[in-house]
């Protein structure tokens, strides 16, 4: 694992998921850019092989006969591409948190590297794995709804309704910093999940969109709310709403598809 040490959020989620079926064992990690913090997190987790940098980890693990088979990248967005490239070049499978990268040029470069590597690159749009979501997709694919006309997807949260990034809240700090999160705020953090879910279940292909993005919290440098109109190649229409300032919504992902 790269990232996911003390004070992180998503790293623990990955570790819990890995234990659900015990197909993965955490044996090595660079849990922080600070070698001492990485070692401390490794000790917390009972991980023997702790590294001070992701480059060192990729190099040394690739040389071991018992080296890792796959790496989970659970860093802020701006580090996805550089970390993934190191492991792909050494033939190590990659499980990367979304969004793919912080910029489009980085994404294109990473796609080429993944295709050339001969190993698996997995992006964690995990909501598509729920049985209920799979059932919905099967119904759409079977034609139970007829031709799809409308897609409505929303993902509102409220945890950034106040400027908590200025209070030292680690998760809010990097998610509202465009240098680390990329240009998208709520769009990159949760809008990506909503968009992926709508596409997965509907099977439609987007051709045009019109986005109205806002930063409602004064001084915030990335969007914290977005309304997006969608047009699909089939003629279907859709709307995506993502927000992290919607009071009363902890994690209210919802999808509606009409045929």
Tab-separated table of C-alpha atoms in Angstrom:
chain	number	residue	atom	x	y	z
A	1	UNK	CA	0.000	0.000	0.000
A	2	UNK	CA	1.152	3.524	-0.793
A	3	UNK	CA	-0.486	6.144	1.430
A	4	UNK	CA	-3.142	5.290	3.992
A	5	UNK	CA	-1.117	5.867	7.157
A	6	UNK	CA	-1.995	7.663	10.378
A	7	UNK	CA	-4.681	10.316	9.890
A	8	UNK	CA	-5.755	8.961	6.493
A	9	UNK	CA	-9.288	7.863	5.655
A	10	UNK	CA	-9.474	5.654	2.589
A	11	UNK	CA	-6.506	3.436	3.453
A	12	UNK	CA	-8.437	1.826	6.296
A	13	UNK	CA	-11.384	1.243	3.954
A	14	UNK	CA	-9.115	-0.628	1.526
A	15	UNK	CA	-7.644	-2.713	4.337
A	16	UNK	CA	-11.092	-3.684	5.617
A	17	UNK	CA	-12.210	-4.590	2.088
A	18	UNK	CA	-9.115	-6.740	1.586
A	19	UNK	CA	-10.010	-8.757	4.668
A	20	UNK	CA	-13.621	-9.414	3.640
A	21	UNK	CA	-12.612	-12.426	1.563
A	22	UNK	CA	-8.964	-12.679	2.683
A	23	UNK	CA	-7.684	-12.762	-0.880
A	24	UNK	CA	-5.135	-10.054	-0.056
A	25	UNK	CA	-2.540	-9.795	2.693
A	26	UNK	CA	-0.895	-6.457	3.510
A	27	UNK	CA	2.847	-7.166	3.687
A	28	UNK	CA	4.566	-3.914	2.655
A	29	UNK	CA	3.907	-0.216	2.447
A	30	UNK	CA	5.026	3.357	2.099
A	31	UNK	CA	2.346	4.844	4.318
A	32	UNK	CA	3.629	8.431	4.321
A	33	UNK	CA	6.048	10.690	2.464
A	34	UNK	CA	7.778	11.054	5.851
A	35	UNK	CA	9.846	7.878	6.459
A	36	UNK	CA	9.397	8.080	10.235
A	37	UNK	CA	5.628	8.410	9.930
A	38	UNK	CA	5.584	5.571	7.416
A	39	UNK	CA	7.487	3.342	9.832
A	40	UNK	CA	5.154	4.291	12.688
A	41	UNK	CA	2.084	3.429	10.620
A	42	UNK	CA	3.671	0.138	9.570
A	43	UNK	CA	4.244	-0.700	13.227
A	44	UNK	CA	0.604	0.139	14.005
A	45	UNK	CA	-0.529	-2.248	11.275
A	46	UNK	CA	1.970	-5.014	11.972
A	47	UNK	CA	3.618	-4.610	8.556
A	48	UNK	CA	7.271	-5.665	8.533
A	49	UNK	CA	8.394	-4.101	5.248
A	50	UNK	CA	8.154	-0.310	5.576
A	51	UNK	CA	9.608	2.042	2.969
A	52	UNK	CA	10.548	5.721	3.032
A	53	UNK	CA	9.469	6.403	-0.553
A	54	UNK	CA	7.205	4.778	-3.124
A	55	UNK	CA	10.093	4.590	-5.618
A	56	UNK	CA	12.174	2.620	-3.119
A	57	UNK	CA	9.230	0.338	-2.447
A	58	UNK	CA	8.606	-0.375	-6.128
A	59	UNK	CA	12.276	-1.086	-6.814
A	60	UNK	CA	12.944	-3.304	-3.818
A	61	UNK	CA	9.679	-5.231	-3.960
A	62	UNK	CA	10.231	-6.004	-7.655
A	63	UNK	CA	13.609	-7.542	-6.790
A	64	UNK	CA	12.265	-9.835	-4.077
A	65	UNK	CA	11.285	-13.406	-4.831
A	66	UNK	CA	8.400	-12.927	-2.388
A	67	UNK	CA	7.640	-9.368	-3.489
A	68	UNK	CA	4.162	-7.914	-3.628
A	69	UNK	CA	1.814	-8.989	-6.407
A	70	UNK	CA	-0.248	-5.789	-6.338
A	71	UNK	CA	-0.122	-2.323	-4.814
A	72	UNK	CA	-3.046	-0.248	-3.540
A	73	UNK	CA	-2.556	3.475	-4.172
A	74	UNK	CA	-4.534	5.479	-1.610
A	75	UNK	CA	-2.806	8.855	-1.867
A	76	UNK	CA	-4.176	12.312	-2.705
A	77	UNK	CA	-5.051	12.642	-6.386
A	78	UNK	CA	-1.878	14.398	-7.574
A	79	UNK	CA	0.228	11.389	-6.570
A	80	UNK	CA	-1.774	8.706	-8.389
A	81	UNK	CA	0.126	8.952	-11.680
A	82	UNK	CA	3.738	9.105	-10.405
A	83	UNK	CA	3.171	6.243	-7.981
A	84	UNK	CA	1.319	4.054	-10.481
A	85	UNK	CA	3.987	4.536	-13.143
A	86	UNK	CA	6.725	3.262	-10.821
A	87	UNK	CA	4.893	0.009	-10.135
A	88	UNK	CA	3.577	-0.551	-13.663
A	89	UNK	CA	7.114	-0.293	-15.051
A	90	UNK	CA	8.144	-3.097	-12.715
A	91	UNK	CA	5.307	-5.430	-13.642
A	92	UNK	CA	3.327	-5.019	-10.424
A	93	UNK	CA	-0.480	-4.924	-10.606
A	94	UNK	CA	-2.040	-1.622	-9.506
A	95	UNK	CA	-5.257	-0.928	-7.576
A	96	UNK	CA	-5.660	2.853	-7.684
A	97	UNK	CA	-8.166	5.046	-5.928
A	98	UNK	CA	-10.248	7.371	-8.079
A	99	UNK	CA	-10.064	9.765	-9.819
A	100	UNK	CA	-7.517	8.303	-12.212
A	101	UNK	CA	-5.260	11.376	-12.100
A	102	UNK	CA	-5.433	15.103	-11.364
A	103	UNK	CA	-4.974	16.184	-15.009
A	104	UNK	CA	-5.959	14.913	-18.464
A	105	UNK	CA	-2.356	14.711	-19.809
A	106	UNK	CA	-1.413	12.576	-16.793
A	107	UNK	CA	-4.408	10.328	-17.415
A	108	UNK	CA	-3.462	9.748	-21.060
A	109	UNK	CA	0.129	8.987	-20.083
A	110	UNK	CA	-1.015	6.519	-17.443
A	111	UNK	CA	-3.394	4.757	-19.832
A	112	UNK	CA	-0.532	4.186	-22.287
A	113	UNK	CA	1.734	2.893	-19.529
A	114	UNK	CA	-0.942	0.518	-18.246
A	115	UNK	CA	-1.624	-0.851	-21.725
A	116	UNK	CA	2.092	-1.423	-22.323
A	117	UNK	CA	2.759	-2.993	-18.920
A	118	UNK	CA	0.947	-6.291	-19.392
A	119	UNK	CA	-0.415	-6.138	-15.840
A	120	UNK	CA	-3.794	-5.193	-14.395
A	121	UNK	CA	-4.634	-1.584	-13.589
A	122	UNK	CA	-7.831	-1.338	-11.517
A	123	UNK	CA	-9.584	1.908	-10.617
A	124	UNK	CA	-11.717	1.694	-7.483
A	125	UNK	CA	-15.183	2.711	-8.647
A	126	UNK	CA	-16.392	0.272	-6.040
A	127	UNK	CA	-20.119	1.057	-6.080
A	128	UNK	CA	-20.479	-1.010	-9.258
A	129	UNK	CA	-19.772	-4.137	-7.214
A	130	UNK	CA	-22.918	-4.045	-5.083
A	131	UNK	CA	-25.386	-6.872	-5.896
A	132	UNK	CA	-28.275	-4.394	-6.168
A	133	UNK	CA	-26.331	-2.341	-8.725
A	134	UNK	CA	-25.487	-5.489	-10.696
A	135	UNK	CA	-29.157	-6.435	-10.678
A	136	UNK	CA	-30.139	-2.987	-11.980
A	137	UNK	CA	-27.602	-3.271	-14.795
A	138	UNK	CA	-28.843	-6.760	-15.686
A	139	UNK	CA	-32.415	-5.446	-15.937
A	140	UNK	CA	-31.348	-2.593	-18.220
A	141	UNK	CA	-29.221	-4.923	-20.364
A	142	UNK	CA	-32.125	-7.374	-20.673
A	143	UNK	CA	-34.383	-4.629	-21.990
A	144	UNK	CA	-36.753	-4.718	-19.016
A	145	UNK	CA	-36.977	-0.917	-19.079
A	146	UNK	CA	-37.115	-0.595	-22.858
A	147	UNK	CA	-35.041	2.123	-24.499
A	148	UNK	CA	-33.506	4.361	-21.848
A	149	UNK	CA	-34.790	7.929	-21.942
A	150	UNK	CA	-33.701	9.565	-18.691
A	151	UNK	CA	-30.845	9.173	-16.214
A	152	UNK	CA	-30.844	11.007	-12.873
A	153	UNK	CA	-27.918	10.503	-10.508
A	154	UNK	CA	-27.014	12.430	-7.383
A	155	UNK	CA	-24.344	12.199	-4.723
A	156	UNK	CA	-24.766	14.829	-1.997
A	157	UNK	CA	-22.704	15.106	1.185
A	158	UNK	CA	-22.496	17.848	3.812
A	159	UNK	CA	-19.087	17.471	5.456
A	160	UNK	CA	-17.597	20.505	3.650
A	161	UNK	CA	-20.515	22.846	4.346
A	162	UNK	CA	-18.161	24.854	6.581
A	163	UNK	CA	-14.539	25.866	5.771
A	164	UNK	CA	-13.007	23.094	7.867
A	165	UNK	CA	-9.942	23.034	5.623
A	166	UNK	CA	-8.763	26.154	7.485
A	167	UNK	CA	-8.983	24.362	10.839
A	168	UNK	CA	-6.332	21.744	10.084
A	169	UNK	CA	-8.680	18.941	9.018
A	170	UNK	CA	-6.332	16.776	6.939
A	171	UNK	CA	-8.900	15.269	4.580
A	172	UNK	CA	-10.475	18.649	3.847
A	173	UNK	CA	-7.097	20.339	3.360
A	174	UNK	CA	-5.936	18.292	0.408
A	175	UNK	CA	-9.378	17.863	-1.157
A	176	UNK	CA	-9.803	21.650	-1.390
A	177	UNK	CA	-6.259	22.304	-2.620
A	178	UNK	CA	-6.219	22.285	-6.452
A	179	UNK	CA	-2.500	21.470	-6.443
A	180	UNK	CA	-3.276	18.152	-4.763
A	181	UNK	CA	-6.873	17.398	-5.700
A	182	UNK	CA	-6.793	18.672	-9.278
A	183	UNK	CA	-9.201	21.214	-10.714
A	184	UNK	CA	-12.276	19.354	-9.488
A	185	UNK	CA	-13.462	19.514	-5.902
A	186	UNK	CA	-16.755	17.715	-5.346
A	187	UNK	CA	-16.759	16.726	-9.023
A	188	UNK	CA	-13.446	14.914	-8.709
A	189	UNK	CA	-14.125	13.466	-5.281
A	190	UNK	CA	-17.706	12.161	-5.577
A	191	UNK	CA	-18.994	13.322	-8.965
A	192	UNK	CA	-16.707	10.717	-10.513
A	193	UNK	CA	-18.507	7.992	-8.559
A	194	UNK	CA	-21.928	9.263	-9.634
A	195	UNK	CA	-20.897	9.515	-13.290
A	196	UNK	CA	-19.360	6.049	-13.293
A	197	UNK	CA	-22.410	4.509	-11.627
A	198	UNK	CA	-24.820	6.084	-14.130
A	199	UNK	CA	-22.727	4.937	-17.093
A	200	UNK	CA	-22.255	1.426	-15.712
A	201	UNK	CA	-25.934	0.738	-15.107
A	202	UNK	CA	-27.375	2.553	-18.134
A	203	UNK	CA	-24.772	1.388	-20.644
A	204	UNK	CA	-25.116	4.746	-22.388
A	205	UNK	CA	-22.314	6.745	-24.003
A	206	UNK	CA	-22.014	10.442	-23.195
A	207	UNK	CA	-21.567	12.872	-26.078
A	208	UNK	CA	-22.172	16.336	-24.572
A	209	UNK	CA	-22.495	17.998	-21.194
A	210	UNK	CA	-23.110	21.403	-19.663
A	211	UNK	CA	-21.789	21.906	-16.131
A	212	UNK	CA	-22.650	24.616	-13.615
A	213	UNK	CA	-20.046	24.380	-10.841
A	214	UNK	CA	-20.007	26.464	-7.686
A	215	UNK	CA	-17.852	27.071	-4.625
A	216	UNK	CA	-20.419	28.137	-2.037
A	217	UNK	CA	-17.924	28.380	0.827
A	218	UNK	CA	-16.131	31.733	0.648
A	219	UNK	CA	-12.488	31.473	-0.376
A	220	UNK	CA	-12.679	27.843	-1.461
A	221	UNK	CA	-10.579	27.268	-4.582
A	222	UNK	CA	-12.398	24.212	-5.965
A	223	UNK	CA	-16.063	23.465	-6.554
A	224	UNK	CA	-18.129	22.150	-3.660
A	225	UNK	CA	-21.330	21.737	-5.702
A	226	UNK	CA	-22.085	20.850	-9.301
A	227	UNK	CA	-25.155	20.485	-11.508
A	228	UNK	CA	-24.394	18.804	-14.835
A	229	UNK	CA	-26.751	18.265	-17.783
A	230	UNK	CA	-25.935	15.168	-19.840
A	231	UNK	CA	-26.649	14.216	-23.447
A	232	UNK	CA	-26.074	10.680	-24.682
A	233	UNK	CA	-25.407	9.379	-28.184
A	234	UNK	CA	-28.701	7.454	-28.103
A	235	UNK	CA	-30.674	10.657	-27.598
A	236	UNK	CA	-31.268	10.007	-23.901
A	237	UNK	CA	-30.860	12.857	-21.438
A	238	UNK	CA	-29.524	12.966	-17.908
A	239	UNK	CA	-28.654	15.104	-14.928
A	240	UNK	CA	-25.878	14.662	-12.386
A	241	UNK	CA	-25.768	16.526	-9.075
A	242	UNK	CA	-22.833	16.276	-6.717
A	243	UNK	CA	-22.444	18.375	-3.591
A	244	UNK	CA	-20.423	18.459	-0.392
A	245	UNK	CA	-22.383	21.350	1.096
A	246	UNK	CA	-25.872	19.761	1.167
A	247	UNK	CA	-26.830	19.944	4.849
A	248	UNK	CA	-28.323	16.735	6.197
A	249	UNK	CA	-26.770	14.469	3.568
A	250	UNK	CA	-24.016	12.254	4.910
A	251	UNK	CA	-23.467	10.073	1.861
A	252	UNK	CA	-26.708	10.073	-0.131
A	253	UNK	CA	-25.837	8.421	-3.441
A	254	UNK	CA	-28.944	7.793	-5.570
A	255	UNK	CA	-29.542	6.638	-9.154
A	256	UNK	CA	-32.788	6.649	-11.160
A	257	UNK	CA	-33.101	5.366	-14.728
A	258	UNK	CA	-36.270	5.637	-16.800
A	259	UNK	CA	-37.087	3.825	-20.026
